[in-house]
Amino acid sequence: MKMPLPMRRWEDQIPAPQRRRMRKGMYILPSLFTAANIGAGYYALSQTMMATREEFWHFDHAALAIGVAVVADGLDGRIARMTNTTSDFGREFDSLADVITFGVAPALLAFMWGFSLLPDRGFPAVHDKMVQLGLIATFIFLVAGASRLARFNIQLNPQPSNPGRPGRKYFVGLPIPAGAGVVSATVHLVKGSPILWPQLAPIWLAVLIVVSFLMVSTWRFYSFKDLNLRSRHPFQIFILICAFFGLLVAFHHYMLFIIAVTYACSGIFTRLSYGFHKKPPNPDPAPGYNEAPEHR
């Protein structure tokens, strides 16, 4: 008997009739958003390479391009589901785009902004070592992001090591767009001004390592997929949403940084909370404990 092929991570969310209707090919509308994702990533790469100490605003332009790509990445999949234009081509195209835009582009931005322009301050050997460590850290970031995408593509209904509320959907590990968002939001916070104090370079190195670890971890991150904007909500929710977007427009340098860092730290907080509240397993009873006495 012919056994069915196992479903990948995106197929288990599609109803069976729709899976049967799926055909190999290319749908223009969602692919345009994926192409915009790649375009933003390529623009971010070009701006990063053009940046210097005097023209550091190119770093800010690169960070903003990655932020635009995060929005485009969220829209392509949603539009494909809404218009029933899901395809194998679209899935693979989206994954390859994410490697470029949320892997290569932020890794290069993190290195050029945080390490390549550091002054030696009379200690060239220490400076060279820090630049080498920066290359290693950004390479780890890139590999962790690509590994996160590969795991996301092949896992079947992944479950986090610290399960959350039943009925809610979670990402296992920090999504790669969120990891890229931490890098771009940090650069945007200082308007692209690069790190010129050698004392700050180790902190940036630690941030990259922590984000890389979160991407390959099995900790849970809320996916917001159970939010239903089409259902009825209290009027106060609408006011709060409007106020949030108003703050985002007026104070985008600070708000984007707060959002990116808060979401990345949410996985750490939930993991620590789960560890503190997890009940220890009941110890096995000692041999002979509670056993009925033997009758002779």
JSON list of C-alpha atoms in Angstrom, two decimals, residues 38-119:
[
{"chain": "A", "resi": 38, "resn": "ILE", "atom": "CA", "xyz": [14.30, 40.25, -1.63]},
{"chain": "A", "resi": 39, "resn": "GLY", "atom": "CA", "xyz": [14.51, 43.77, -3.05]},
{"chain": "A", "resi": 40, "resn": "ALA", "atom": "CA", "xyz": [14.52, 45.28, 0.43]},
{"chain": "A", "resi": 41, "resn": "GLY", "atom": "CA", "xyz": [17.23, 42.85, 1.50]},
{"chain": "A", "resi": 42, "resn": "TYR", "atom": "CA", "xyz": [19.36, 43.69, -1.52]},
{"chain": "A", "resi": 43, "resn": "TYR", "atom": "CA", "xyz": [18.88, 47.41, -0.87]},
{"chain": "A", "resi": 44, "resn": "ALA", "atom": "CA", "xyz": [19.93, 46.87, 2.75]},
{"chain": "A", "resi": 45, "resn": "LEU", "atom": "CA", "xyz": [23.09, 45.09, 1.59]},
{"chain": "A", "resi": 46, "resn": "SER", "atom": "CA", "xyz": [23.98, 47.90, -0.82]},
{"chain": "A", "resi": 47, "resn": "GLN", "atom": "CA", "xyz": [23.38, 50.59, 1.79]},
{"chain": "A", "resi": 48, "resn": "THR", "atom": "CA", "xyz": [25.48, 48.76, 4.35]},
{"chain": "A", "resi": 49, "resn": "MET", "atom": "CA", "xyz": [28.41, 48.52, 1.95]},
{"chain": "A", "resi": 50, "resn": "MET", "atom": "CA", "xyz": [28.17, 52.25, 1.13]},
{"chain": "A", "resi": 51, "resn": "ALA", "atom": "CA", "xyz": [28.28, 53.37, 4.78]},
{"chain": "A", "resi": 52, "resn": "THR", "atom": "CA", "xyz": [31.33, 55.06, 6.28]},
{"chain": "A", "resi": 53, "resn": "ARG", "atom": "CA", "xyz": [32.04, 56.93, 9.50]},
{"chain": "A", "resi": 54, "resn": "GLU", "atom": "CA", "xyz": [31.11, 60.19, 7.78]},
{"chain": "A", "resi": 55, "resn": "GLU", "atom": "CA", "xyz": [28.12, 58.83, 5.85]},
{"chain": "A", "resi": 56, "resn": "PHE", "atom": "CA", "xyz": [26.73, 56.58, 8.57]},
{"chain": "A", "resi": 57, "resn": "TRP", "atom": "CA", "xyz": [23.09, 57.28, 7.64]},
{"chain": "A", "resi": 58, "resn": "HIS", "atom": "CA", "xyz": [23.39, 54.48, 5.09]},
{"chain": "A", "resi": 59, "resn": "PHE", "atom": "CA", "xyz": [23.26, 52.11, 8.06]},
{"chain": "A", "resi": 60, "resn": "ASP", "atom": "CA", "xyz": [19.92, 53.61, 9.07]},
{"chain": "A", "resi": 61, "resn": "HIS", "atom": "CA", "xyz": [18.60, 53.20, 5.53]},
{"chain": "A", "resi": 62, "resn": "ALA", "atom": "CA", "xyz": [19.63, 49.54, 5.62]},
{"chain": "A", "resi": 63, "resn": "ALA", "atom": "CA", "xyz": [17.90, 49.03, 8.96]},
{"chain": "A", "resi": 64, "resn": "LEU", "atom": "CA", "xyz": [14.70, 50.62, 7.64]},
{"chain": "A", "resi": 65, "resn": "ALA", "atom": "CA", "xyz": [14.83, 48.40, 4.55]},
{"chain": "A", "resi": 66, "resn": "ILE", "atom": "CA", "xyz": [14.96, 45.31, 6.74]},
{"chain": "A", "resi": 67, "resn": "GLY", "atom": "CA", "xyz": [11.97, 46.64, 8.67]},
{"chain": "A", "resi": 68, "resn": "VAL", "atom": "CA", "xyz": [10.03, 47.06, 5.43]},
{"chain": "A", "resi": 69, "resn": "ALA", "atom": "CA", "xyz": [10.98, 43.49, 4.51]},
{"chain": "A", "resi": 70, "resn": "VAL", "atom": "CA", "xyz": [9.52, 42.22, 7.81]},
{"chain": "A", "resi": 71, "resn": "VAL", "atom": "CA", "xyz": [6.16, 43.74, 6.83]},
{"chain": "A", "resi": 72, "resn": "ALA", "atom": "CA", "xyz": [6.36, 42.31, 3.29]},
{"chain": "A", "resi": 73, "resn": "ASP", "atom": "CA", "xyz": [7.25, 38.89, 4.67]},
{"chain": "A", "resi": 74, "resn": "GLY", "atom": "CA", "xyz": [4.17, 38.92, 6.88]},
{"chain": "A", "resi": 75, "resn": "LEU", "atom": "CA", "xyz": [1.92, 39.95, 4.01]},
{"chain": "A", "resi": 76, "resn": "ASP", "atom": "CA", "xyz": [2.96, 37.46, 1.33]},
{"chain": "A", "resi": 77, "resn": "GLY", "atom": "CA", "xyz": [1.86, 34.38, 3.26]},
{"chain": "A", "resi": 78, "resn": "ARG", "atom": "CA", "xyz": [-1.35, 36.00, 4.50]},
{"chain": "A", "resi": 79, "resn": "ILE", "atom": "CA", "xyz": [-2.30, 37.15, 1.02]},
{"chain": "A", "resi": 80, "resn": "ALA", "atom": "CA", "xyz": [-1.56, 33.70, -0.40]},
{"chain": "A", "resi": 81, "resn": "ARG", "atom": "CA", "xyz": [-3.92, 32.12, 2.14]},
{"chain": "A", "resi": 82, "resn": "MET", "atom": "CA", "xyz": [-6.62, 34.75, 1.66]},
{"chain": "A", "resi": 83, "resn": "THR", "atom": "CA", "xyz": [-6.57, 34.47, -2.15]},
{"chain": "A", "resi": 84, "resn": "ASN", "atom": "CA", "xyz": [-6.13, 30.68, -2.16]},
{"chain": "A", "resi": 85, "resn": "THR", "atom": "CA", "xyz": [-2.88, 31.00, -4.15]},
{"chain": "A", "resi": 86, "resn": "THR", "atom": "CA", "xyz": [-0.67, 28.81, -2.00]},
{"chain": "A", "resi": 87, "resn": "SER", "atom": "CA", "xyz": [1.94, 26.82, -3.93]},
{"chain": "A", "resi": 88, "resn": "ASP", "atom": "CA", "xyz": [5.12, 24.83, -3.45]},
{"chain": "A", "resi": 89, "resn": "PHE", "atom": "CA", "xyz": [7.00, 27.47, -5.43]},
{"chain": "A", "resi": 90, "resn": "GLY", "atom": "CA", "xyz": [5.80, 30.19, -3.10]},
{"chain": "A", "resi": 91, "resn": "ARG", "atom": "CA", "xyz": [7.00, 28.32, -0.02]},
{"chain": "A", "resi": 92, "resn": "GLU", "atom": "CA", "xyz": [10.49, 27.74, -1.36]},
{"chain": "A", "resi": 93, "resn": "PHE", "atom": "CA", "xyz": [10.71, 31.24, -2.81]},
{"chain": "A", "resi": 94, "resn": "ASP", "atom": "CA", "xyz": [9.79, 32.71, 0.55]},
{"chain": "A", "resi": 95, "resn": "SER", "atom": "CA", "xyz": [12.37, 30.64, 2.42]},
{"chain": "A", "resi": 96, "resn": "LEU", "atom": "CA", "xyz": [15.17, 31.64, 0.05]},
{"chain": "A", "resi": 97, "resn": "ALA", "atom": "CA", "xyz": [14.13, 35.28, 0.35]},
{"chain": "A", "resi": 98, "resn": "ASP", "atom": "CA", "xyz": [14.26, 35.07, 4.14]},
{"chain": "A", "resi": 99, "resn": "VAL", "atom": "CA", "xyz": [17.83, 33.74, 4.07]},
{"chain": "A", "resi": 100, "resn": "ILE", "atom": "CA", "xyz": [18.92, 36.77, 2.06]},
{"chain": "A", "resi": 101, "resn": "THR", "atom": "CA", "xyz": [16.91, 39.49, 3.78]},
{"chain": "A", "resi": 102, "resn": "PHE", "atom": "CA", "xyz": [16.86, 38.26, 7.38]},
{"chain": "A", "resi": 103, "resn": "GLY", "atom": "CA", "xyz": [20.10, 36.29, 7.36]},
{"chain": "A", "resi": 104, "resn": "VAL", "atom": "CA", "xyz": [22.77, 37.77, 5.09]},
{"chain": "A", "resi": 105, "resn": "ALA", "atom": "CA", "xyz": [21.64, 41.42, 5.20]},
{"chain": "A", "resi": 106, "resn": "PRO", "atom": "CA", "xyz": [21.39, 41.81, 9.02]},
{"chain": "A", "resi": 107, "resn": "ALA", "atom": "CA", "xyz": [24.57, 39.77, 9.54]},
{"chain": "A", "resi": 108, "resn": "LEU", "atom": "CA", "xyz": [26.53, 42.14, 7.29]},
{"chain": "A", "resi": 109, "resn": "LEU", "atom": "CA", "xyz": [24.83, 45.16, 8.87]},
{"chain": "A", "resi": 110, "resn": "ALA", "atom": "CA", "xyz": [25.67, 43.91, 12.37]},
{"chain": "A", "resi": 111, "resn": "PHE", "atom": "CA", "xyz": [29.34, 43.47, 11.43]},
{"chain": "A", "resi": 112, "resn": "MET", "atom": "CA", "xyz": [29.83, 46.71, 9.51]},
{"chain": "A", "resi": 113, "resn": "TRP", "atom": "CA", "xyz": [27.94, 48.83, 12.06]},
{"chain": "A", "resi": 114, "resn": "GLY", "atom": "CA", "xyz": [29.29, 47.20, 15.19]},
{"chain": "A", "resi": 115, "resn": "PHE", "atom": "CA", "xyz": [32.84, 46.06, 14.42]},
{"chain": "A", "resi": 116, "resn": "SER", "atom": "CA", "xyz": [34.37, 47.14, 11.12]},
{"chain": "A", "resi": 117, "resn": "LEU", "atom": "CA", "xyz": [34.62, 50.86, 11.96]},
{"chain": "A", "resi": 118, "resn": "LEU", "atom": "CA", "xyz": [36.03, 50.45, 15.46]},
{"chain": "A", "resi": 119, "resn": "PRO", "atom": "CA", "xyz": [39.13, 52.60, 16.13]}
]
